[in-house]
Amino acid sequence: MNLEFGRTNVDIQAVSIAVELGDAGEAIDIGERINAERLSTERRARLAMDLGRAYAQRRQGGEALAHLLEAEKLAPELIHTHVAARKAIRELILVAGRAASPELKSLAERADAQP
């Protein structure tokens, strides 16, 4: 079943929990220290998505977009179907307004996350 266990996976779970609880700072502090190179594509995509959501919570649009695009590159279906990821993309569009980058607008279109 290709299950993954260990300290890194625990840290990835801690990032997800922190984001769900609205503690973006904690999520970023933990997440940016994780070396996920040897993990599965799914775990790396999940980490990137959650970091993108955390940065979106802090209104750091550039960092949020970079992580969300990385997650999409690794696992497009995750970003395109995950309710919280789509909500974060929608919020980034709303915050950016007319200044939203073409990359962000394109991601919102692909994820069906336009406001």
XYZ file of C-alpha atoms in Angstrom, residues 1-5 9 40-43:
10
model
C 0.000 0.000 0.000
C 3.080 2.240 -0.048
C 2.333 3.802 3.333
C 4.769 6.375 4.658
C 5.677 6.717 8.296
C 5.287 12.412 7.786
C 6.071 10.183 -2.488
C 4.673 12.651 -4.962
C 1.380 12.672 -3.062
C 3.023 13.652 0.249
